[in-house]
Coordinates of C-alpha atoms in Angstrom, one line a residue:
Chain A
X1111 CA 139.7 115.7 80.3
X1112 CA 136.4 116.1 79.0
X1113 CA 133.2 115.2 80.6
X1114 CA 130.2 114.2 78.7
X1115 CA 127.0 114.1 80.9
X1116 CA 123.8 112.3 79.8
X1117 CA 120.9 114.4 78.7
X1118 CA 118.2 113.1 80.6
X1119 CA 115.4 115.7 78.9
X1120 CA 116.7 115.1 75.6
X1121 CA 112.4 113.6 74.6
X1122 CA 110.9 116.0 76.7
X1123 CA 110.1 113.6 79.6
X1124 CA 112.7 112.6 81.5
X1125 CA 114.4 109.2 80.0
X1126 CA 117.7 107.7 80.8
X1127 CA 118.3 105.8 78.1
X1128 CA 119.0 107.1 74.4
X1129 CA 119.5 105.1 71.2
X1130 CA 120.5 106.2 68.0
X1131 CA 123.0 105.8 65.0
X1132 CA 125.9 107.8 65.1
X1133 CA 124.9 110.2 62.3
X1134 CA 122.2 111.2 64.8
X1135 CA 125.4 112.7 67.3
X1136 CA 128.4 113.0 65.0
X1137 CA 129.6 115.9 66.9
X1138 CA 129.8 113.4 70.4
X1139 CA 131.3 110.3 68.7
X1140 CA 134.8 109.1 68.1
X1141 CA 136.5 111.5 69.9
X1142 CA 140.4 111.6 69.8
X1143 CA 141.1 113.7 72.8
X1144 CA 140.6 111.7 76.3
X1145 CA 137.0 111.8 77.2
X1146 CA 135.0 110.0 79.8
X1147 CA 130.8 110.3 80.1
X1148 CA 128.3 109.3 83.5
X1149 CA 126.7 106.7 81.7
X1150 CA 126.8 103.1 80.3
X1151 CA 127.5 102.7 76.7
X1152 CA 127.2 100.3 74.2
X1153 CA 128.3 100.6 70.6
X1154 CA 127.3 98.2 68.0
X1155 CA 129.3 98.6 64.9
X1156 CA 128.1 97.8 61.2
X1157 CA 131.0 98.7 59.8
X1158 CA 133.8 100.0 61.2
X1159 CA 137.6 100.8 61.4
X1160 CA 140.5 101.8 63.0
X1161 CA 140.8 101.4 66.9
X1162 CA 139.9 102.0 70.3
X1163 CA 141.7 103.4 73.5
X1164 CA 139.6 102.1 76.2
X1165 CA 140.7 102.7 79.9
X1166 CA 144.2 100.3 79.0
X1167 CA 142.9 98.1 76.0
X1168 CA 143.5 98.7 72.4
X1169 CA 140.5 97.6 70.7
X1170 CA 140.3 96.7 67.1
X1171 CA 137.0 98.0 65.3
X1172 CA 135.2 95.0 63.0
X1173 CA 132.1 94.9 61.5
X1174 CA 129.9 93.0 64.2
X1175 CA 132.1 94.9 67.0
X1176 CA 130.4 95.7 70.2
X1177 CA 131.9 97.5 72.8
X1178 CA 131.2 97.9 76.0
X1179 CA 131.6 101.1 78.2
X1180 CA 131.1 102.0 81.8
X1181 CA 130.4 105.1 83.7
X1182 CA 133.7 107.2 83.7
X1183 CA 136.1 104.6 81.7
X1184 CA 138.6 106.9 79.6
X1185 CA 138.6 106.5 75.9
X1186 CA 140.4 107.9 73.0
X1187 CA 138.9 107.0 69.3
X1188 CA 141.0 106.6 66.0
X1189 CA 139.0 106.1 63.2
X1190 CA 137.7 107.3 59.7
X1191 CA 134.3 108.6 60.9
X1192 CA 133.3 108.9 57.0
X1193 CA 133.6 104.8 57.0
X1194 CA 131.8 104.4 60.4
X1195 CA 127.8 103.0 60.3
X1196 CA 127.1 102.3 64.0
X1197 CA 124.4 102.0 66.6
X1198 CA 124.6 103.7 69.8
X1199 CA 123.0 102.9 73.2
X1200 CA 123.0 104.7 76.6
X1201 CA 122.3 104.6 79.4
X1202 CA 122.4 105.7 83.2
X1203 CA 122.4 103.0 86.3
X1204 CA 118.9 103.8 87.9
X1205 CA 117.0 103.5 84.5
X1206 CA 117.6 99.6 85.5
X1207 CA 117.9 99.8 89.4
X1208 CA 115.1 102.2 90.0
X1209 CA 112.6 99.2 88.5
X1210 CA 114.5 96.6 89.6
X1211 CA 114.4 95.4 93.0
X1212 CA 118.3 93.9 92.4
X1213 CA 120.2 97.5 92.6
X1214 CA 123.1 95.8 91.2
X1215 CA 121.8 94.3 88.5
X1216 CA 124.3 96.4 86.0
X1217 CA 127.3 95.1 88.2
X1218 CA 126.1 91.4 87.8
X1219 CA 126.8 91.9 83.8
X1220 CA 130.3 90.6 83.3
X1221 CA 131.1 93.2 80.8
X1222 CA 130.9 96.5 82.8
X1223 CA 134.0 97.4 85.2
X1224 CA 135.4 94.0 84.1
X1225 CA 139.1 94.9 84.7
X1226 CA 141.3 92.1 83.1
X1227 CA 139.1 90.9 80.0
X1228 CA 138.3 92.8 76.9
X1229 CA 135.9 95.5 76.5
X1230 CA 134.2 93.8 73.5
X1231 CA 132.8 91.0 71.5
X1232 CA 132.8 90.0 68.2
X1233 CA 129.9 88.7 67.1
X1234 CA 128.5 86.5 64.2
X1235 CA 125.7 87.6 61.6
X1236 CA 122.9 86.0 63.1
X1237 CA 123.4 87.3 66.5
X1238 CA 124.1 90.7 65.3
X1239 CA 121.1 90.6 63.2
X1240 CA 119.1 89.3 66.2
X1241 CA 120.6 92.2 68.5
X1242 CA 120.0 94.9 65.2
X1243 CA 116.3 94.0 65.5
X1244 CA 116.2 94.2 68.9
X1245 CA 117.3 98.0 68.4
X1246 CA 115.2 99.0 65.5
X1247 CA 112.5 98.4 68.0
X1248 CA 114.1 100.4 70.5
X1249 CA 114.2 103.2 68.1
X1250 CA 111.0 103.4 67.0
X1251 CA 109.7 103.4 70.6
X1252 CA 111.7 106.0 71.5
X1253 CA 111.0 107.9 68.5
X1254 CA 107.2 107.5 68.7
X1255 CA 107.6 107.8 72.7
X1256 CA 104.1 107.1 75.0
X1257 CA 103.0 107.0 78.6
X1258 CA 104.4 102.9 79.2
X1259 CA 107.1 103.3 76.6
X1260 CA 109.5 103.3 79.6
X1261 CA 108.4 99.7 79.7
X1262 CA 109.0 98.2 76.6
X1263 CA 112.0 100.1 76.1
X1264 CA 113.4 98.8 79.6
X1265 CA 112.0 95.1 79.0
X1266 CA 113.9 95.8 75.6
X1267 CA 117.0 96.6 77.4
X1268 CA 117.3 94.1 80.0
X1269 CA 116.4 91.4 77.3
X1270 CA 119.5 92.6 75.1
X1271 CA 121.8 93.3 78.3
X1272 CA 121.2 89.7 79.6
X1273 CA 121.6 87.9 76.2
X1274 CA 125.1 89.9 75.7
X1275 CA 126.0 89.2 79.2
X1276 CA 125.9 84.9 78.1
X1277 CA 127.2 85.8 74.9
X1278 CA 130.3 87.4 76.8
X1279 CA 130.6 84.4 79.3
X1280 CA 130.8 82.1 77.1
X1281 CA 133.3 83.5 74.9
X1282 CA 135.5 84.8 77.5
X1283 CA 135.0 81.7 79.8
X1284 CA 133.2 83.1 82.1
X1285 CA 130.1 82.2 84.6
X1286 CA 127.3 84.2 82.8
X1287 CA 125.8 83.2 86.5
X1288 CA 124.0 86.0 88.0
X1289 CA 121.7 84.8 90.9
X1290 CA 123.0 83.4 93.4
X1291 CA 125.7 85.5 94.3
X1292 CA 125.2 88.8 95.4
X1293 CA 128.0 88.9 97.6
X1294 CA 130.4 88.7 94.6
X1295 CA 128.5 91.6 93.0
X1296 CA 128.4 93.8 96.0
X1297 CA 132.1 93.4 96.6
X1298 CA 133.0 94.5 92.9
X1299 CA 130.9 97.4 93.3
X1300 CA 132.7 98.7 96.8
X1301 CA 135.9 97.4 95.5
X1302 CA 135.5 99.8 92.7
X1303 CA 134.4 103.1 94.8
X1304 CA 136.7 102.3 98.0
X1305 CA 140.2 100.6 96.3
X1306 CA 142.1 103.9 95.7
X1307 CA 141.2 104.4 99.2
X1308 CA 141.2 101.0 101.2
X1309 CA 143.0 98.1 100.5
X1310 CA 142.6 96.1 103.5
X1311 CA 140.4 92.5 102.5
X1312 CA 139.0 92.4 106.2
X1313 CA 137.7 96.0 105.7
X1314 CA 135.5 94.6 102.7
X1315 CA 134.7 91.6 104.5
X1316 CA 133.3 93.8 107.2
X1317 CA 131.5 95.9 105.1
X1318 CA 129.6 92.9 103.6
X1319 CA 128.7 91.2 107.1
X1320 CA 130.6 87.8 106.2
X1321 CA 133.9 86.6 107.0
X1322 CA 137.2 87.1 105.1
X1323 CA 137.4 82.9 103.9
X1324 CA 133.3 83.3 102.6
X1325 CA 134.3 86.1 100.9
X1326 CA 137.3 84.8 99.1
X1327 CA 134.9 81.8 98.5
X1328 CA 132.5 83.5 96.3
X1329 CA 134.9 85.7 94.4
X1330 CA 136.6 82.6 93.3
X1331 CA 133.4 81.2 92.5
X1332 CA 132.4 83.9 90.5
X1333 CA 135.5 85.7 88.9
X1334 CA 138.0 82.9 89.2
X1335 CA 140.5 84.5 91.2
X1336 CA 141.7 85.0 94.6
X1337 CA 140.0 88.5 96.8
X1338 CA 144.0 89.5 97.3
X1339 CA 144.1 88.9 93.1
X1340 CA 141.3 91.0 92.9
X1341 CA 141.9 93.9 94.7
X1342 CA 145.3 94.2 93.4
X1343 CA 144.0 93.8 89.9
X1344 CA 142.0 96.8 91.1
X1345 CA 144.9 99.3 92.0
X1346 CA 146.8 97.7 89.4
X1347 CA 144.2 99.3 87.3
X1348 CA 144.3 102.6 88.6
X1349 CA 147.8 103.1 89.2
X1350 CA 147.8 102.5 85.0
X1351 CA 145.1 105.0 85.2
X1352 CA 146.9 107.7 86.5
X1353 CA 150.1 106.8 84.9
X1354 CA 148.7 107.1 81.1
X1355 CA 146.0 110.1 81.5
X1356 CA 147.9 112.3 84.4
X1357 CA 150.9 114.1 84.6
X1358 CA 151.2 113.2 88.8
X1359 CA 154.4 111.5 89.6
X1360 CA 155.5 108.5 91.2
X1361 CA 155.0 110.1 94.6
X1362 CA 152.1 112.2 94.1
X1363 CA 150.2 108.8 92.7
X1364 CA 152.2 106.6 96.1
X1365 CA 150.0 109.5 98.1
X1366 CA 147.1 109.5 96.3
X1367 CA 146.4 105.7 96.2
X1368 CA 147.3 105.2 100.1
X1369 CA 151.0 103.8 99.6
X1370 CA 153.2 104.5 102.4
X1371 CA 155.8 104.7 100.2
X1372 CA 156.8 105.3 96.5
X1373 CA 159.1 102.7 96.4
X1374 CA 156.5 100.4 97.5
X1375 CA 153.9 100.7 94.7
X1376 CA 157.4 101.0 92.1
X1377 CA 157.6 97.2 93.2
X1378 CA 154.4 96.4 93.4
X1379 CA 153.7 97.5 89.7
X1380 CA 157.1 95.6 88.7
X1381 CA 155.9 92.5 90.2
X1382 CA 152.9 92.6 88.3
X1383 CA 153.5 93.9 85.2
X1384 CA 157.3 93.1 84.7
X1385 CA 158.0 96.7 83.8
X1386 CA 158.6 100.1 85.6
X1387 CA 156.3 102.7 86.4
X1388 CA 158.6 105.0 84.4
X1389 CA 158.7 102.1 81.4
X1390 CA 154.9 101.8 81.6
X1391 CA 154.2 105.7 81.2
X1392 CA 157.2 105.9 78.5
X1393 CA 155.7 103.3 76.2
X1394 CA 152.1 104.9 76.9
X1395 CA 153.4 108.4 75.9
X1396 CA 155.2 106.5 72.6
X1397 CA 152.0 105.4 71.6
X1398 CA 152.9 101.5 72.0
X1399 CA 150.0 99.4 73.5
X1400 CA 152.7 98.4 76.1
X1401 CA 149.2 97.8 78.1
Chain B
X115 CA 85.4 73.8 93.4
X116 CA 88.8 72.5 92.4
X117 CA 92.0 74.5 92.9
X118 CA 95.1 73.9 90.6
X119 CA 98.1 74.6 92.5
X120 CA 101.1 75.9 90.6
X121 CA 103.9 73.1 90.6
X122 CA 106.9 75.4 91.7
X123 CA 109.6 72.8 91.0
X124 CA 108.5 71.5 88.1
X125 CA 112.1 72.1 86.3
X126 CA 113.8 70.9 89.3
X127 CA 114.7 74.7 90.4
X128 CA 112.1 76.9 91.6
X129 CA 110.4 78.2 88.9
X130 CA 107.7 80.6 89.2
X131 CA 106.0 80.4 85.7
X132 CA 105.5 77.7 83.0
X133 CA 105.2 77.6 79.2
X134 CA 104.2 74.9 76.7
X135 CA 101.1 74.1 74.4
X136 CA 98.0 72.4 75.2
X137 CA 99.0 68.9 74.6
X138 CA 101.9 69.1 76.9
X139 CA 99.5 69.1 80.3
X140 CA 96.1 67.9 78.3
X141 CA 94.9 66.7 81.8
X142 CA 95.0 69.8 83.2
X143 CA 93.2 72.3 80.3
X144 CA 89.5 73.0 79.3
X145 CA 87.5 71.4 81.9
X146 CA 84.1 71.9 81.9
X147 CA 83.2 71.6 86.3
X148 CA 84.1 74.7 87.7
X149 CA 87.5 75.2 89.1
X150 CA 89.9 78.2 89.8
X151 CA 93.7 78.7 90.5
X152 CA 96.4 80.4 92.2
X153 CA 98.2 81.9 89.2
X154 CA 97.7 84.2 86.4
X155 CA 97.1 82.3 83.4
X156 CA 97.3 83.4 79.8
X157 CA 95.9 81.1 76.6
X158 CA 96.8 81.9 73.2
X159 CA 94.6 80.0 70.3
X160 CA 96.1 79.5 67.1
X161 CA 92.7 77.4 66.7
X162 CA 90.1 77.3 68.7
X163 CA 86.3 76.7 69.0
X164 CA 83.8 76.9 72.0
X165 CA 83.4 78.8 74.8
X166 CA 84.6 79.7 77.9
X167 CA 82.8 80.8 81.4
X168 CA 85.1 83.4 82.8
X169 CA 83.5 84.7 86.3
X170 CA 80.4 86.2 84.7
X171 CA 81.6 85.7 81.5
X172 CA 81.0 83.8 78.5
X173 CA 84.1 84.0 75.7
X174 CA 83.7 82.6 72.5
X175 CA 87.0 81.1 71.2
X176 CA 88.4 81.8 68.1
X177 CA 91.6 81.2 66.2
X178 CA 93.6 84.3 67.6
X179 CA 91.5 84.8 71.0
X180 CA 94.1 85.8 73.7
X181 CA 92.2 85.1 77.3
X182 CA 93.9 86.5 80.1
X183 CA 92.9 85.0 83.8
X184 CA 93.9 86.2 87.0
X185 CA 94.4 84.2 90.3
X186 CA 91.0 82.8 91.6
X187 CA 88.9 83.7 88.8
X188 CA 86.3 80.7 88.1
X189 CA 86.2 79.1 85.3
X190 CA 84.3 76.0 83.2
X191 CA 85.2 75.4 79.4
X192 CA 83.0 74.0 76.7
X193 CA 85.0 73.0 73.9
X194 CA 86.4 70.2 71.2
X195 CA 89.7 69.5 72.7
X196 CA 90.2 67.6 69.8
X197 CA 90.0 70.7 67.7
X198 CA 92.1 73.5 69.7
X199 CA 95.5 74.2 69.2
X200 CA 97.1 76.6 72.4
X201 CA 99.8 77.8 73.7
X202 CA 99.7 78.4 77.6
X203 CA 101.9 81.0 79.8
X204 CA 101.2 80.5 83.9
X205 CA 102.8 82.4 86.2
X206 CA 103.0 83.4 90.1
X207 CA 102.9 87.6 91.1
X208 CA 105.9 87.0 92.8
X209 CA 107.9 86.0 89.5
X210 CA 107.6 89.6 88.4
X211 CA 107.2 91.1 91.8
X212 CA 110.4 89.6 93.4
X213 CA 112.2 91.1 90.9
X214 CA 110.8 94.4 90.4
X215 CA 111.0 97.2 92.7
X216 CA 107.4 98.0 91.8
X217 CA 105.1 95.1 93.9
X218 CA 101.7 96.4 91.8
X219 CA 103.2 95.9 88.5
X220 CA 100.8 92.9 87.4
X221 CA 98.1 95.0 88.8
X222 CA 98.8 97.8 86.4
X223 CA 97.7 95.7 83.6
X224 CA 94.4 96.3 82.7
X225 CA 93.6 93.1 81.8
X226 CA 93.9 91.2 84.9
X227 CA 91.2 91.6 87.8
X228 CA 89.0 93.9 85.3
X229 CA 85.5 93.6 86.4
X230 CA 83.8 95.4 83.3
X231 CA 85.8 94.5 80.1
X232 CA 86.6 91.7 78.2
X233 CA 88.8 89.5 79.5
X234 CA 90.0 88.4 76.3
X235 CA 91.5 90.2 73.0
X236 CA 90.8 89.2 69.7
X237 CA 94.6 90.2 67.7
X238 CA 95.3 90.5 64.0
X239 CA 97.8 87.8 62.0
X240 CA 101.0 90.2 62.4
X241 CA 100.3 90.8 66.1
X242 CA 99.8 87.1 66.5
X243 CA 103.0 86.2 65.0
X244 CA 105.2 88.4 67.0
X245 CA 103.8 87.3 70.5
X246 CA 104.2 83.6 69.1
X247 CA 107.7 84.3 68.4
X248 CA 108.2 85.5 71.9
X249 CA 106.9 82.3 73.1
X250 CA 108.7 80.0 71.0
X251 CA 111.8 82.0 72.3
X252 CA 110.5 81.3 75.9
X253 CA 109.7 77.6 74.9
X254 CA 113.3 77.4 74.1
X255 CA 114.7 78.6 77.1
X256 CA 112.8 77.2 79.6
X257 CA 113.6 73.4 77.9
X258 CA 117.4 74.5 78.1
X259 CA 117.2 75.9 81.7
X260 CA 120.4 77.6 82.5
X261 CA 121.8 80.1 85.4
X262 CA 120.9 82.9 83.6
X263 CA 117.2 81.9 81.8
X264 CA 115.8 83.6 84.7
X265 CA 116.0 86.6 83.9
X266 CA 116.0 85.7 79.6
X267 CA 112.2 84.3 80.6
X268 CA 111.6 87.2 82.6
X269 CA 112.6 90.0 79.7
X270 CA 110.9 88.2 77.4
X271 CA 107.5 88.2 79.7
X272 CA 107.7 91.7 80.6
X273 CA 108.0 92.6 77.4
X274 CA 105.3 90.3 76.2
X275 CA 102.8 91.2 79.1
X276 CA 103.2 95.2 78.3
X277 CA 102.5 94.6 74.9
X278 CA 99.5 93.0 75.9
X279 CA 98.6 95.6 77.6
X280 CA 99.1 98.5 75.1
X281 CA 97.1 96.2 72.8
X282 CA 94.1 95.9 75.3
X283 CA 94.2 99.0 76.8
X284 CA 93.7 100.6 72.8
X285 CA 91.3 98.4 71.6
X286 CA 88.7 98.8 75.1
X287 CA 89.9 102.4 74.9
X288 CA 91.2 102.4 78.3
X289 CA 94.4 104.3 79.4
X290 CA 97.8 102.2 79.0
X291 CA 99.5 104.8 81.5
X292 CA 100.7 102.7 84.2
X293 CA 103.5 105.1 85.3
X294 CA 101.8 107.8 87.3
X295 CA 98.8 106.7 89.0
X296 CA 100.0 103.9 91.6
X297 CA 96.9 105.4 94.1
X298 CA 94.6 103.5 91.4
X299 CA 96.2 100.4 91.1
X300 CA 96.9 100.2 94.9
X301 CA 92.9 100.9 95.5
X302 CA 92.5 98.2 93.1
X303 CA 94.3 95.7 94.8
X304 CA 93.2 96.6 98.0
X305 CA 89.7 96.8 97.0
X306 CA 89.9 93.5 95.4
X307 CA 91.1 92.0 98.9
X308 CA 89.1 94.0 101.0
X309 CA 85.7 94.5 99.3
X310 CA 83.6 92.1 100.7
X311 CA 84.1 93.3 104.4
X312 CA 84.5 96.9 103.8
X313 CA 82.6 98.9 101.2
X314 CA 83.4 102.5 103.4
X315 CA 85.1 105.1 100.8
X316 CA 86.8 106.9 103.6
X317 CA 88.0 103.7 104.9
X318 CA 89.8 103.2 101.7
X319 CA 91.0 106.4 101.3
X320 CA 92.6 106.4 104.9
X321 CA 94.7 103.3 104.2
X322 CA 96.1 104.7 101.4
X323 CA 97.1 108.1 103.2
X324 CA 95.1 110.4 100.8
X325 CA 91.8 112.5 101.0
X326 CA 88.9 111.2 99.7
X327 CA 88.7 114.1 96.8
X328 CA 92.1 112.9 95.9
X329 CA 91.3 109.0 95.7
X330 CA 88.4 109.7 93.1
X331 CA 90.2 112.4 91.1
X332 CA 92.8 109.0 91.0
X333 CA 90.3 106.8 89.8
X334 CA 88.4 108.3 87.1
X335 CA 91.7 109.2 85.4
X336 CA 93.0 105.5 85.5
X337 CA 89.5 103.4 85.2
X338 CA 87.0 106.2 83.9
X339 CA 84.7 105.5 86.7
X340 CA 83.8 107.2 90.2
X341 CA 85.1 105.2 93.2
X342 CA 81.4 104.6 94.3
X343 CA 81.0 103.1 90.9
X344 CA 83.5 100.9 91.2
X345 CA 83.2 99.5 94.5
X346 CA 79.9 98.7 93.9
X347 CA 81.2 97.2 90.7
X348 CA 83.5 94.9 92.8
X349 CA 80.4 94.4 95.2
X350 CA 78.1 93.3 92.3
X351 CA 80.5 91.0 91.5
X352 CA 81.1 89.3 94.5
X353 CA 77.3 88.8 94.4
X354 CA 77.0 87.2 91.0
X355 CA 79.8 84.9 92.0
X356 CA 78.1 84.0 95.2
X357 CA 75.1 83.6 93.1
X358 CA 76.3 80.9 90.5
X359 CA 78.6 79.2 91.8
X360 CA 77.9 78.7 95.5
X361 CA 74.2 77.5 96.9
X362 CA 74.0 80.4 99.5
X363 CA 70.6 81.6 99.8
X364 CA 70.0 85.5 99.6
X365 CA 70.2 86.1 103.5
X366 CA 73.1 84.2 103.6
X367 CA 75.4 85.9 100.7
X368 CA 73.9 89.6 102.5
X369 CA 75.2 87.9 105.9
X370 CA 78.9 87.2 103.9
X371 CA 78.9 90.3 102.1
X372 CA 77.9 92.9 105.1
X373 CA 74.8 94.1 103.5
X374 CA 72.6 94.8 106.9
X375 CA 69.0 93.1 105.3
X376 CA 68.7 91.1 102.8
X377 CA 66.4 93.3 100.7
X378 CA 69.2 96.2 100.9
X379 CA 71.0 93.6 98.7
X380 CA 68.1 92.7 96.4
X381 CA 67.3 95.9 95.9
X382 CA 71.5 97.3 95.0
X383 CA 71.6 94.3 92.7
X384 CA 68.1 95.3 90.9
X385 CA 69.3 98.5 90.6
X386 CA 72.3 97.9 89.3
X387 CA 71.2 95.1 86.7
X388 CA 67.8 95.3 85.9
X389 CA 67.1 91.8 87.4
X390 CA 66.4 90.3 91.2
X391 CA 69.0 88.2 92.7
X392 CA 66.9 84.9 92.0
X393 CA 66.4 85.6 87.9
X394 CA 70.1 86.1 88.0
X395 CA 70.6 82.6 89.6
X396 CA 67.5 81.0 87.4
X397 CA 68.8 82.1 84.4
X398 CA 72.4 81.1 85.0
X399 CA 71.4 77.9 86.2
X400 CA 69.7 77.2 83.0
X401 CA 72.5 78.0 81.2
X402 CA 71.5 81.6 80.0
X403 CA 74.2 83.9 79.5
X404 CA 72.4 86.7 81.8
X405 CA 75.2 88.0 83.0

């Protein structure tokens, strides 16, 4: 699979942020073969077509389309590139958290690493017009780059971040709450490095200094779901992972993701997703968004 | 002298800054005694007449006049409340500084705790407009408080404040770097605290873990000035302040300020203004504008 890394010298100075159209990169953009990058994306589309493959959603491109992409989230484009006018922003983690005294500021936004609702919103004219404006002052910053443009650009950023983070809640339903609970946050993030690795709740619990029933406290608070919901949502997610971009079999991905058994993840996935491992990877291969 | 305390719960949360127009606190703005407070304050005049008596300086108020006021600084207005139209911004450091990861950010900005410009800026229509748009935004938010308008209020002054400062910093030709030089703005701070018990260079230069060489190589890049020059700026100040707004006699402000004789004071201040420590308290008592 390919890797694209983000250019941090791309201005000369090191920046980790970049903003364009997609005329400015045609040659990254809308790839067909799986591809993943080290960097947060966010693509706001104009006009648009076609679809998306992101990690296992199908996404329909709109006019007034944003998506939302994390760090290492695998992505196939179809689309008609010639009928594409889009904006593109990136950027990597500590372009936030190095200013920022909340290092997980990027986990608190609902849309990144969000495993179970879609990767995108559709938007209406005047917010898309509000969020265009927003980047046509991004671009000329960057463009005309000084010594405190890191500022505006980043005060820029976190503006747009947080308005698309309550835009997303509220469409989705979801607490667009960000303060008061870190503990919700810092799970995620472990959850997402460790779950391949450890599935065991009173590890996390642990790990975060409280106890298993204050744990499960604030992940219902915050995501609306049980801890034991969670993390299996979480290997759920990976096992799909492997399934649909490897060639590993049932055994090699029991081993890799710490079942003691094969047969114990083939009912696992059944229980959850009504179908067979087999079925799943089948209807994957078929093309059918059997995810 | 009166102190205005900043009301933290206000909007029923803790809330570390406040927005509105005049005529939402009327009681509060333009008094003519003398009176100072514990947050950094920022007036915006879409009309205005008057004048203002900012620590040792008189502002005349005009439709457009942006005054920017810093913790502590002393203040008495003289104008026709009946005839100004203002918004207000107040905030506490620790609004920024809790979130950021960088504790000297409001420090950076030139315009708060400069001893030797302005502390005002005169803007054109256009630039006027755009920061009135950011404040109606905040207006908005703050009246429709929410989990997240946090962090909306705090983009939105970020972004405001580093405008501000790009705009200052060009017009008095100063530098709006505020990257690469955190030596300066820590001197700054410290000397701001410090200066009227310790006027030693090599005292200053210890705390901050550098040589002495280094610390003024700092300083002239970011302020234009030697670090003799401006501690005895700071020093000057403190003098002119005891001056006019405190009865102290001259043996008394050198016994406050560490001067060892009295005259060793008279004669710095001569030196440095042209004037003897009494004509600078005549002619400010008769309402001269000799500083």
């Amino acid at each position: 699979m390919k890797t694209f890394k983000f250019l941090k010298n791309k201005y000369g100075v090191e920046l980790l942020i970049d903003i364009g159209t997609y005329h400015d990169i045609p040659n990254y953009f809308f790839e067909s073969e799986l591809h993943h990058t080290d960097f947060y994306e966010l693509i706001f589309f104009s006009k648009g077509n076609g679809y998306l493959e992101l990690d296992q959603q199908r996404i329909e491109i709109a006019p007034h389309t944003i998506i939302f992409i994390s760090p290492f989230q695998k992505r196939k484009w179809f689309l008609d590139k010639t009928k594409v006018e889009s904006y593109f922003l990136f950027f990597q983690d500590s372009f936030l958290s190095n200013f920022f005294s909340d290092k997980l500021f990027s986990y608190r936004l609902q849309f990144f690493y969000n495993k179970t609702k879609p990767l995108f919103l559709l938007v209406n004219d005047g917010f898309f017009s509000q969020l265009v404006t927003i980047i046509q002052e991004l671009l000329i910053e960057i463009k005309t780059f000084q010594s405190d443009s890191e500022h505006i650009i980043r005060a820029l950023l976190y503006l747009m971040l947080i308005k698309l983070n309550r835009a997303y809640a509220d469409h989705y339903r979801l607490s667009s709450e960000t303060e008061n609970n870190s503990i919700a946050f810092m799970f995620k993030e472990i959850l997402q490095n460790e779950v391949s690795k450890v599935r065991n709740i009173d590890y996390y619990a642990q790990q975060l200094g409280i106890s298993r029933v204050t744990l499960n406290k604030c992940i219902k608070k915050q995501f609306g779901v049980t801890v034991s919901e969670m993390v299996d949502e979480f290997i759920l997610f990976e096992i799909k992972s492997l399934l649909s971009y490897t060639k590993l079999n049932i055994n090699e991905i029991s081993y890799q993701l710490q079942f003691s058994q094969a047969n114990h993840l083939t009912r696992f996935f059944k229980a959850q997703t009504g179908i067979s491992p087999k079925e799943f990877r089948n209807a994957y291969q078929n093309g059918s968004s059997a995810f």
